[in-house]
Coordinates of C-alpha atoms and ligand atoms in Angstrom, one line a residue:
M1 CA 126.6 117.1 87.9
E2 CA 129.8 117.0 89.9
G3 CA 131.3 120.2 88.7
E4 CA 128.3 122.2 89.9
K5 CA 128.8 124.6 92.7
V6 CA 126.9 123.7 95.8
A7 CA 124.4 126.5 96.4
L8 CA 122.5 126.4 99.6
S9 CA 118.8 127.2 99.7
V10 CA 117.3 129.8 102.1
G11 CA 115.7 126.9 104.1
Q12 CA 119.0 125.1 104.4
V13 CA 120.8 128.2 105.6
A14 CA 118.0 129.0 108.1
F15 CA 118.2 125.4 109.4
L16 CA 121.9 125.7 109.9
L17 CA 121.5 129.0 111.7
G18 CA 118.9 127.6 113.9
I19 CA 120.5 124.2 114.7
T20 CA 123.9 125.5 115.6
P21 CA 123.0 127.1 118.9
V22 CA 120.9 124.2 119.8
L23 CA 123.7 121.8 119.1
A24 CA 126.0 124.0 121.2
A25 CA 123.5 124.0 124.1
W26 CA 123.2 120.2 123.8
A27 CA 127.0 119.8 124.0
Y28 CA 127.1 122.1 127.0
S29 CA 124.3 120.2 128.7
E30 CA 126.2 116.9 128.2
L31 CA 129.2 118.5 129.7
L32 CA 127.2 119.6 132.7
E33 CA 125.8 116.2 133.1
Y34 CA 129.2 114.7 133.0
R35 CA 130.4 117.2 135.6
K36 CA 127.5 116.4 137.8
H37 CA 128.6 112.8 137.9
L38 CA 132.2 113.8 138.6
Y39 CA 131.3 116.2 141.4
P40 CA 127.8 115.4 142.5
S41 CA 127.9 117.8 145.5
K42 CA 128.8 120.9 143.4
V43 CA 125.8 121.0 141.2
H44 CA 123.5 120.1 143.9
S45 CA 124.6 123.0 146.0
D46 CA 123.2 125.3 143.4
L47 CA 119.9 123.8 143.6
N48 CA 117.2 124.8 145.9
L49 CA 113.6 124.1 146.2
V50 CA 112.5 127.5 145.0
D51 CA 114.4 127.0 141.8
L52 CA 113.0 123.6 141.3
R53 CA 109.5 125.0 141.3
G54 CA 110.4 127.8 139.0
Y55 CA 111.6 125.3 136.4
S56 CA 108.4 123.5 136.1
G57 CA 110.0 121.3 133.6
Q58 CA 109.6 123.2 130.4
A59 CA 111.5 125.5 128.3
V60 CA 111.5 126.8 124.9
T61 CA 114.6 127.0 122.8
K62 CA 115.0 127.7 119.2
D63 CA 115.1 124.9 116.9
E64 CA 115.4 124.7 113.2
E65 CA 112.3 126.3 111.9
K66 CA 109.9 125.8 114.8
S67 CA 110.1 126.9 118.3
V68 CA 110.7 124.1 120.5
L69 CA 109.2 123.5 123.8
L70 CA 111.3 121.5 126.1
E71 CA 109.6 119.6 128.8
G72 CA 112.5 118.5 130.9
G73 CA 112.0 116.2 133.7
I74 CA 108.9 117.1 135.7
L75 CA 106.1 116.3 133.4
E76 CA 103.3 116.4 136.0
S77 CA 103.8 120.0 136.7
V78 CA 103.4 120.9 133.1
N79 CA 99.7 121.0 133.1
S80 CA 99.1 122.6 136.4
K81 CA 101.8 125.2 136.3
G82 CA 103.1 125.0 132.9
S83 CA 101.5 128.2 131.6
A84 CA 102.8 130.1 134.6
V85 CA 106.4 129.9 133.3
S86 CA 106.2 131.8 130.1
V87 CA 107.7 130.5 126.9
K88 CA 109.7 133.7 126.7
A89 CA 111.2 133.3 130.2
Q90 CA 112.3 129.8 129.2
L91 CA 113.9 131.0 126.1
L92 CA 115.9 133.5 128.1
K93 CA 117.0 130.8 130.4
L94 CA 118.3 128.8 127.5
F95 CA 120.2 131.7 126.1
S96 CA 121.7 132.6 129.4
L97 CA 122.8 129.0 129.6
D98 CA 121.1 128.4 132.9
E99 CA 122.8 125.2 134.1
L100 CA 120.0 123.6 135.9
F101 CA 117.7 124.3 133.1
L102 CA 120.1 122.9 130.5
L103 CA 120.4 119.7 132.6
E104 CA 116.6 119.4 132.6
C105 CA 116.4 119.8 128.9
R106 CA 119.2 117.5 128.1
P107 CA 117.1 114.6 126.8
T108 CA 115.2 116.8 124.4
L109 CA 118.4 118.6 123.3
R110 CA 119.9 115.2 122.6
A111 CA 116.9 114.1 120.6
I112 CA 117.1 117.2 118.5
A113 CA 120.8 116.6 117.9
E114 CA 120.2 113.0 116.9
F115 CA 117.4 114.1 114.6
A116 CA 119.7 116.7 113.0
G117 CA 122.3 114.0 112.6
I118 CA 119.9 111.8 110.7
L119 CA 118.9 114.6 108.4
F120 CA 122.5 115.2 107.7
Y121 CA 122.8 111.5 106.8
F122 CA 119.8 111.9 104.5
Y123 CA 121.6 114.7 102.8
L124 CA 124.9 112.8 102.5
C125 CA 123.3 109.8 100.9
D126 CA 121.0 111.7 98.6
R127 CA 122.8 114.9 97.5
T128 CA 126.5 114.1 97.6
T129 CA 128.5 111.7 95.6
L130 CA 129.9 110.1 98.8
F131 CA 128.0 106.9 98.0
G132 CA 127.3 105.7 94.5
E133 CA 124.0 104.8 92.9
S134 CA 122.9 101.8 90.9
K135 CA 120.1 100.9 88.5
K136 CA 116.9 99.3 89.6
S137 CA 116.3 95.9 88.2
Y138 CA 113.2 93.7 88.4
N139 CA 113.1 90.0 88.6
R140 CA 109.8 88.5 89.6
D141 CA 111.4 85.4 91.0
L142 CA 113.7 87.3 93.3
F143 CA 110.9 89.7 94.3
L144 CA 108.6 86.9 95.4
F145 CA 111.3 84.9 96.9
L146 CA 112.3 87.8 99.2
Y147 CA 108.7 88.6 100.1
L148 CA 107.7 85.1 100.8
L149 CA 110.9 84.5 102.8
L150 CA 110.0 87.3 105.0
V151 CA 106.5 86.0 105.4
I152 CA 107.7 82.5 106.4
V153 CA 110.3 83.9 108.8
S154 CA 107.8 86.1 110.5
W155 CA 105.3 83.2 110.6
W156 CA 107.7 81.0 112.4
T157 CA 109.2 83.5 114.7
S158 CA 106.6 86.2 115.4
L159 CA 103.1 84.7 115.2
K160 CA 101.2 85.9 118.2
K161 CA 98.0 84.7 119.5
H162 CA 96.1 87.5 121.3
V163 CA 93.9 86.3 124.1
E164 CA 92.8 89.8 125.2
K165 CA 89.3 90.0 126.6
S166 CA 87.3 93.1 126.2
V167 CA 86.4 94.3 129.6
A168 CA 82.8 95.0 128.9
S169 CA 81.7 91.7 127.5
G170 CA 84.4 89.4 128.7
K171 CA 84.5 88.1 125.2
S172 CA 87.6 88.1 123.0
I173 CA 88.2 91.3 121.2
L174 CA 87.1 90.7 117.7
Y175 CA 87.0 93.2 115.1
L176 CA 89.7 95.4 113.7
N177 CA 92.0 95.5 116.7
R178 CA 95.2 97.4 116.6
H179 CA 97.6 94.4 116.0
Q180 CA 95.7 93.5 112.9
T181 CA 95.6 97.0 111.5
E182 CA 99.2 97.4 112.0
E183 CA 100.0 94.0 110.6
W184 CA 97.9 94.9 107.6
K185 CA 99.9 98.0 107.1
G186 CA 103.0 96.0 107.4
W187 CA 101.9 93.5 104.7
M188 CA 101.2 96.4 102.3
Q189 CA 104.2 98.5 103.3
V190 CA 106.8 95.8 102.5
L191 CA 105.3 95.2 99.1
F192 CA 105.0 98.9 98.5
L193 CA 108.7 99.5 99.4
M194 CA 109.9 96.5 97.4
Y195 CA 107.8 97.8 94.5
H196 CA 109.9 101.0 94.5
Y197 CA 113.2 99.2 95.1
F198 CA 112.9 96.7 92.3
A199 CA 110.8 98.9 90.0
A200 CA 108.2 96.2 89.9
A201 CA 106.0 98.0 87.3
E202 CA 103.7 95.0 86.9
M203 CA 102.4 95.6 90.5
Y204 CA 101.2 99.1 89.8
N205 CA 97.5 98.4 90.3
A206 CA 98.1 96.5 93.5
I207 CA 100.0 99.4 94.9
R208 CA 97.1 101.7 94.2
V209 CA 94.9 99.3 96.3
F210 CA 97.4 99.4 99.1
I211 CA 97.4 103.1 99.3
A212 CA 93.7 103.1 99.3
G213 CA 94.0 100.6 102.2
Y214 CA 96.0 103.2 104.2
V215 CA 93.5 105.9 103.4
W216 CA 90.7 103.6 104.4
M217 CA 92.5 103.1 107.8
T218 CA 92.8 106.8 108.2
G219 CA 89.1 107.1 107.9
F220 CA 88.4 104.1 110.1
G221 CA 90.9 104.8 112.9
N222 CA 90.2 108.5 113.2
F223 CA 86.5 108.0 113.1
S224 CA 86.6 105.4 115.8
Y225 CA 88.8 107.6 117.9
Y226 CA 86.7 110.7 117.7
Y227 CA 83.4 108.9 117.8
V228 CA 84.2 106.9 120.9
R229 CA 86.6 109.2 122.8
K230 CA 84.9 112.4 121.8
D231 CA 88.2 114.1 122.3
F232 CA 88.3 117.0 119.9
S233 CA 90.9 119.0 121.8
L234 CA 93.4 121.0 119.8
G235 CA 96.3 119.5 121.7
R236 CA 95.4 116.0 120.5
F237 CA 94.8 117.3 117.0
F238 CA 98.1 119.0 116.7
Q239 CA 99.9 116.0 118.1
M240 CA 98.4 114.0 115.2
M241 CA 99.5 116.7 112.8
W242 CA 103.0 116.7 114.3
R243 CA 103.2 112.9 113.9
L244 CA 102.2 113.2 110.2
N245 CA 104.2 116.2 109.2
F246 CA 107.1 116.8 111.5
L247 CA 109.6 114.6 109.6
V248 CA 108.4 115.5 106.2
I249 CA 108.7 119.3 106.8
F250 CA 112.3 119.0 107.8
C251 CA 113.1 116.7 104.9
C252 CA 111.6 119.4 102.6
I253 CA 113.8 122.0 104.2
I254 CA 117.0 120.1 104.3
L255 CA 116.7 118.5 100.8
N256 CA 115.0 121.5 99.2
N257 CA 112.0 119.4 98.2
N258 CA 108.3 120.2 97.7
Y259 CA 105.8 118.8 100.2
M260 CA 104.1 117.1 97.3
L261 CA 107.1 114.9 96.6
Y262 CA 105.9 112.9 99.6
Y263 CA 102.3 112.9 98.5
I264 CA 101.2 110.4 101.1
C265 CA 101.7 113.0 103.9
P266 CA 99.5 115.8 102.5
M267 CA 97.0 113.2 101.5
H268 CA 96.7 111.7 105.0
T269 CA 96.8 115.1 106.5
L270 CA 93.9 116.3 104.3
F271 CA 91.7 113.2 105.0
T272 CA 92.5 113.4 108.7
V273 CA 91.4 117.0 108.8
M274 CA 88.3 116.1 106.9
V275 CA 87.4 113.3 109.4
Y276 CA 88.1 115.7 112.2
C277 CA 85.8 118.3 110.8
A278 CA 83.1 115.8 109.9
L279 CA 82.9 114.6 113.4
G280 CA 83.8 117.7 115.2
V281 CA 81.1 120.0 113.9
F282 CA 78.1 119.6 116.1
H283 CA 79.7 116.7 117.8
K284 CA 77.1 116.8 120.6
Y285 CA 74.7 115.2 118.1
N286 CA 76.9 112.4 116.9
E287 CA 74.9 109.9 118.7
L288 CA 71.9 110.5 116.6
P289 CA 71.8 108.2 113.5
V290 CA 70.1 110.9 111.4
V291 CA 72.9 113.3 112.1
M292 CA 75.5 110.8 111.2
A293 CA 73.7 109.9 108.0
I294 CA 73.6 113.6 107.1
K295 CA 77.3 113.9 107.9
F296 CA 78.2 111.0 105.6
A297 CA 76.1 112.5 102.9
I298 CA 77.8 115.9 103.3
C299 CA 81.2 114.2 103.1
F300 CA 80.3 112.5 99.8
F301 CA 78.8 115.7 98.5
T302 CA 81.9 117.7 99.3
V303 CA 84.1 115.2 97.5
I304 CA 81.8 115.2 94.5
I305 CA 81.8 119.0 94.3
I306 CA 85.6 119.3 94.6
W307 CA 86.8 116.4 92.6
E308 CA 84.1 115.6 90.1
V309 CA 83.0 119.1 89.0
P310 CA 85.4 120.2 86.3
G311 CA 87.5 123.2 87.3
M312 CA 86.5 123.1 91.0
F313 CA 89.7 121.4 92.1
E314 CA 91.9 124.1 90.6
L315 CA 89.6 126.8 92.1
V316 CA 89.7 125.4 95.6
W317 CA 93.5 124.6 95.7
S318 CA 95.0 127.2 93.5
P319 CA 95.7 129.6 96.5
L320 CA 97.8 126.8 97.9
T321 CA 99.8 126.1 94.7
S322 CA 103.1 127.0 96.3
I323 CA 102.6 124.3 98.9
M324 CA 100.7 121.7 97.0
G325 CA 102.3 122.2 93.6
Y326 CA 104.8 119.7 92.2
V327 CA 106.8 119.6 89.0
D328 CA 108.9 116.7 88.1
P329 CA 112.4 118.0 87.3
N330 CA 113.1 115.1 85.0
P331 CA 113.3 116.6 81.5
N332 CA 112.1 113.4 79.8
K333 CA 108.8 113.6 81.6
E334 CA 105.8 115.3 80.0
K335 CA 105.3 118.7 81.8
K336 CA 102.1 118.9 83.7
P337 CA 100.4 121.8 85.5
P338 CA 101.7 122.1 89.1
L339 CA 98.5 121.0 90.8
F340 CA 98.2 117.9 88.6
E341 CA 100.1 115.6 90.9
W342 CA 97.9 116.6 93.9
Q343 CA 94.7 116.3 92.0
F344 CA 95.7 112.9 90.7
R345 CA 96.9 111.5 94.0
S346 CA 94.2 112.8 96.2
G347 CA 91.6 112.0 93.6
L348 CA 92.5 108.3 93.5
D349 CA 91.4 107.9 97.1
R350 CA 88.8 110.6 97.4
Y351 CA 86.0 108.3 98.6
V352 CA 87.7 105.5 100.4
W353 CA 88.2 107.5 103.7
I354 CA 84.4 107.9 103.9
I355 CA 84.0 104.2 103.4
G356 CA 86.5 103.7 106.3
M357 CA 84.3 106.0 108.4
I358 CA 81.2 104.1 107.5
Y359 CA 82.8 100.8 108.4
A360 CA 83.9 102.3 111.7
Y361 CA 80.4 103.5 112.4
F362 CA 78.9 100.1 111.9
H363 CA 81.8 98.3 113.5
P364 CA 80.1 97.7 116.9
M365 CA 77.2 96.2 115.2
V366 CA 79.2 93.8 113.0
E367 CA 81.2 92.9 116.1
K368 CA 78.1 91.9 118.0
W369 CA 77.0 90.0 114.9
L370 CA 80.3 88.1 114.7
E371 CA 80.1 87.2 118.3
R372 CA 76.6 85.8 117.8
L373 CA 77.8 83.9 114.8
D374 CA 80.6 82.3 116.8
E375 CA 78.1 81.1 119.4
L376 CA 75.9 79.3 116.9
E377 CA 75.6 75.6 116.7
Y378 CA 78.4 74.1 114.7
R379 CA 76.6 73.1 111.4
L380 CA 74.8 76.4 111.1
R381 CA 77.9 78.3 111.8
A382 CA 79.9 76.4 109.2
L383 CA 77.2 76.9 106.6
L384 CA 77.0 80.7 107.2
K385 CA 80.8 81.0 107.2
T386 CA 81.1 79.0 104.0
I387 CA 78.5 81.3 102.3
I388 CA 80.4 84.4 103.5
V389 CA 83.7 83.1 102.3
T390 CA 82.3 82.0 99.0
V391 CA 80.7 85.3 98.3
A392 CA 83.9 87.2 99.3
V393 CA 86.1 85.0 97.1
V394 CA 83.8 85.3 94.1
V395 CA 83.5 89.0 94.5
G396 CA 87.3 89.2 94.9
Y397 CA 87.8 87.1 91.8
L398 CA 85.4 89.1 89.7
W399 CA 87.2 92.3 90.8
Y400 CA 90.5 90.7 89.9
Q401 CA 89.4 89.6 86.5
H402 CA 87.5 92.6 85.4
I403 CA 89.2 95.5 87.1
Y404 CA 92.6 94.7 88.5
K405 CA 93.8 93.3 85.2
L406 CA 93.1 96.4 83.3
D407 CA 96.0 98.5 82.1
K408 CA 97.0 101.2 84.6
Y409 CA 95.4 104.2 82.9
T410 CA 92.0 102.5 82.6
Y411 CA 92.4 101.1 86.1
N412 CA 93.1 104.5 87.6
K413 CA 89.9 105.8 86.2
L414 CA 87.9 103.1 88.0
H415 CA 90.0 103.0 91.1
P416 CA 88.2 105.6 93.2
Y417 CA 84.9 103.8 92.8
T418 CA 86.2 100.2 93.2
S419 CA 89.0 100.3 95.7
W420 CA 86.6 99.4 98.5
I421 CA 86.0 96.0 97.0
P422 CA 89.4 94.3 97.6
I423 CA 89.6 96.1 100.9
S424 CA 86.2 94.7 102.0
V425 CA 87.1 91.2 100.8
Y426 CA 90.4 91.3 102.7
I427 CA 88.7 92.4 105.9
C428 CA 86.0 89.8 105.5
L429 CA 88.4 86.9 105.0
R430 CA 90.9 88.1 107.6
N431 CA 88.2 88.1 110.3
I432 CA 86.1 85.1 109.4
S433 CA 87.2 82.9 112.2
Q434 CA 88.2 83.3 115.8
P435 CA 91.7 82.0 115.4
L436 CA 92.4 84.1 112.4
R437 CA 91.1 87.2 114.2
N438 CA 93.1 86.6 117.3
S439 CA 96.5 86.0 115.7
S440 CA 98.8 88.4 114.0
L441 CA 102.4 88.4 112.8
S442 CA 104.2 90.8 115.1
L443 CA 107.1 91.3 112.7
F444 CA 104.7 92.8 110.2
A445 CA 102.9 94.7 112.9
W446 CA 106.2 96.2 113.8
L447 CA 106.9 97.2 110.3
G448 CA 103.4 98.6 110.1
K449 CA 104.1 100.9 113.0
I450 CA 106.9 102.7 111.2
T451 CA 105.3 103.1 107.8
L452 CA 105.5 106.8 107.7
E453 CA 109.2 106.9 108.4
T454 CA 110.0 104.1 106.0
Y455 CA 107.9 105.9 103.4
I456 CA 109.8 109.1 103.7
G457 CA 113.2 107.6 104.3
Q458 CA 113.1 105.4 101.2
F459 CA 113.5 108.4 98.9
H460 CA 116.9 109.3 100.4
I461 CA 118.7 106.6 102.2
W462 CA 117.5 103.4 100.4
L463 CA 116.8 104.8 97.0
R464 CA 118.2 108.0 95.7
T465 CA 116.6 111.1 94.1
G466 CA 119.8 113.0 93.5
V467 CA 118.3 116.4 92.9
P468 CA 115.6 118.6 94.5
N469 CA 112.1 117.2 93.8
G470 CA 113.6 114.3 91.9
Q471 CA 111.7 111.0 91.9
P472 CA 113.8 108.2 93.4
G473 CA 114.9 106.6 90.2
H474 CA 118.1 105.0 91.4
L475 CA 119.2 102.8 94.3
L476 CA 121.7 103.9 96.9
S477 CA 124.8 101.9 96.4
V478 CA 127.3 101.5 99.2
I479 CA 128.8 98.2 98.0
P480 CA 129.1 98.6 94.2
N481 CA 128.8 95.4 92.1
Y482 CA 127.2 93.4 94.9
P483 CA 123.5 94.3 94.5
L484 CA 122.3 91.8 97.0
L485 CA 124.8 92.6 99.7
N486 CA 124.2 96.2 99.1
F487 CA 120.4 95.6 99.4
M488 CA 121.0 93.9 102.8
L489 CA 123.3 96.6 104.1
T490 CA 121.3 99.6 103.0
S491 CA 118.0 98.0 104.1
S492 CA 119.3 97.3 107.6
L493 CA 120.6 100.9 108.0
Y494 CA 117.4 102.2 106.6
L495 CA 115.2 100.3 108.9
L496 CA 117.3 101.2 111.9
V497 CA 117.1 104.9 111.0
S498 CA 113.4 104.7 110.4
L499 CA 112.8 103.2 113.8
R500 CA 114.9 106.0 115.4
L501 CA 113.0 108.6 113.5
F502 CA 109.7 107.1 114.8
E503 CA 111.0 107.3 118.3
L504 CA 112.4 110.7 118.0
T505 CA 109.2 112.1 116.5
G506 CA 107.4 110.8 119.6
T507 CA 109.9 112.2 122.0
L508 CA 109.9 115.6 120.5
K509 CA 106.1 115.6 120.2
S510 CA 105.7 115.1 123.9
S511 CA 108.2 117.9 124.5
F512 CA 106.7 120.5 122.1
V513 CA 103.0 119.7 121.7
P514 CA 101.3 119.7 125.1
S515 CA 98.1 117.8 124.8
K516 CA 96.1 119.5 127.4
D517 CA 97.3 123.1 127.6
N518 CA 96.0 125.2 124.7
K519 CA 97.5 128.4 126.0
R520 CA 101.0 127.0 126.0
L521 CA 100.4 125.4 122.7
S522 CA 99.5 128.7 121.1
Q523 CA 102.5 130.4 122.8
I524 CA 104.8 127.8 121.4
A525 CA 103.3 128.1 117.9
L526 CA 103.7 131.8 118.0
V527 CA 107.3 131.8 119.3
G528 CA 108.1 129.0 116.8
L529 CA 106.7 130.9 113.9
S530 CA 108.5 134.1 114.9
I531 CA 111.8 132.3 115.2
A532 CA 111.2 130.5 111.9
C533 CA 110.5 133.9 110.2
A534 CA 113.5 135.5 111.8
L535 CA 115.8 132.7 110.7
Y536 CA 114.4 132.8 107.2
G537 CA 114.8 136.5 107.1
V538 CA 118.4 136.4 108.1
A539 CA 119.1 133.5 105.8
F540 CA 117.6 135.4 102.9
L541 CA 119.7 138.4 103.6
L542 CA 122.9 136.3 104.0
I543 CA 122.3 134.7 100.6
K544 CA 121.6 138.0 98.9
L545 CA 124.8 139.5 100.1
Ligands
NAG601 C1 89.5 92.4 109.9 O1 90.6 92.6 109.1 C2 91.3 93.7 109.1 C3 92.5 93.6 108.3 O2 93.5 92.9 108.9 C4 91.7 94.1 110.5 O3 92.3 95.4 110.5 C5 90.6 93.9 111.4 O4 91.1 94.1 112.7 C6 90.0 92.6 111.3 N1 88.9 92.4 112.2 C7 87.7 92.2 111.8 C8 87.0 91.1 112.5 O5 87.2 92.9 111.0
NAG602 C1 94.3 109.4 112.0 O1 94.9 109.2 110.7 C2 96.3 109.5 110.7 C3 96.8 109.3 109.3 O2 96.6 107.9 108.9 C4 97.0 108.6 111.6 O3 98.4 108.9 111.6 C5 96.5 108.8 113.0 O4 97.1 107.9 113.9 C6 95.0 108.5 113.0 N1 94.5 108.8 114.3 C7 93.9 107.9 115.0 C8 93.5 108.3 116.4 O5 93.7 106.7 114.7

């Protein structure tokens, strides 16, 4: 492929067009900051109180594809006065290189620059021959050795006992607390990533269960949030959408990929939206058990209609084929219709998000029940717990023998209806005793926090896809002929970059997606879309000429 001419896609050109002025503005703002330190009095003399109020801390500039709202320093004033300063005025300020304004925006500009730098690194690793690539190889011994080593290390170094008390009852927080969910994500994510890195085909079925676990958590977490907080505001909703899709959209643009290559993102987005709708519609009546029962029934019914009735899935999704379609460019792979991938992936976990919601609904009840259980007299408690553990273990064993061990095609057919079994067994065992409930491994919890970034990053800076829409069939090789050293080096860089991406997504989110100001949110969306369209238009013309 070396001889091929590098042809840029429209998206890539549009990105370059958009990012260049932002990078320039960032460089200028750094210069201003530097000057401010050299001659503190000079800049301050430009500054008066009227100005300060005018710049209520926000500005919009143009970013790659989206408009970007910059909340500079004074965050408090955003909600009260934010809308007063129109997005347009702030854009103007940016383009006129208003010094004070640039200084205020500097942290956001810097975050954008760093983000662009990381995307550039993605491109270098994945689409150029700067680094080599090597073949995946699987060795069960090495695989388990590495995983267990990580478990032991984190056990010795990062085991945390949480002694939080819930304010209301004064009792220890029991059920499904955040550390545990994150730790759980970490357990699964490490195996999931290693499965890709070592091409551990024999773990296929386990990986399906892990992904079901994530989707279960999407249902569980989002249900709890909306049910308890009752916060259906658009701001919060779009913040969540930003978290799920910001990085992936830019990866698609820069690397000229389809959204469906990263199928985890559309899947979680879909199920998050479905939970939002399920709880948001008539949310005043959520307290009534009848209403909730009807809502659960409607969720099941919707899923049955869309996924189980032949032809319905194509009918519903075909208008979105350009977004949800995916065709593997690998010529050795059997050609499938474009929507096949989406149908397959979303179909595997079509029910488990509802199961997650149901668990979340009964969560307070189970929590009370667990508290009561722990107050029981010793012998009775031991008896009950033994019964619970035995039942869980037996159910888990039966599932393992009769379902997990099936070959992958047969297993996939049963997966949507059975994935809740191992999940329930895990939850049950993980929470059976107070000490188990109250401790977690923070190394795994940390890894669990950045799952989205590690998921997306693996394609490009740990593994390699090589071509647009390619599956990551190779490993990124920086140190040829030293597979383990290479593994260590690429893994460290990869984790570091993932962590930065996690932080940058958050920084930019608080800058561009105001949580409590819908008017500004819609202004930003509008300006962002216009800028994106303009950039695409210009890029399109440039390529044609
Ligand atoms: C149960 O286990 C799951 C998995 O770790 C965890 O998310 C949850 O916090 C635990 N708590 C209980 C008592 O369910
Ligand atoms: C809702 O689900 C998405 C996808 O898993 C997740 O990123 C988000 O944090 C969840 N929201 C809440 C409030 O738990």
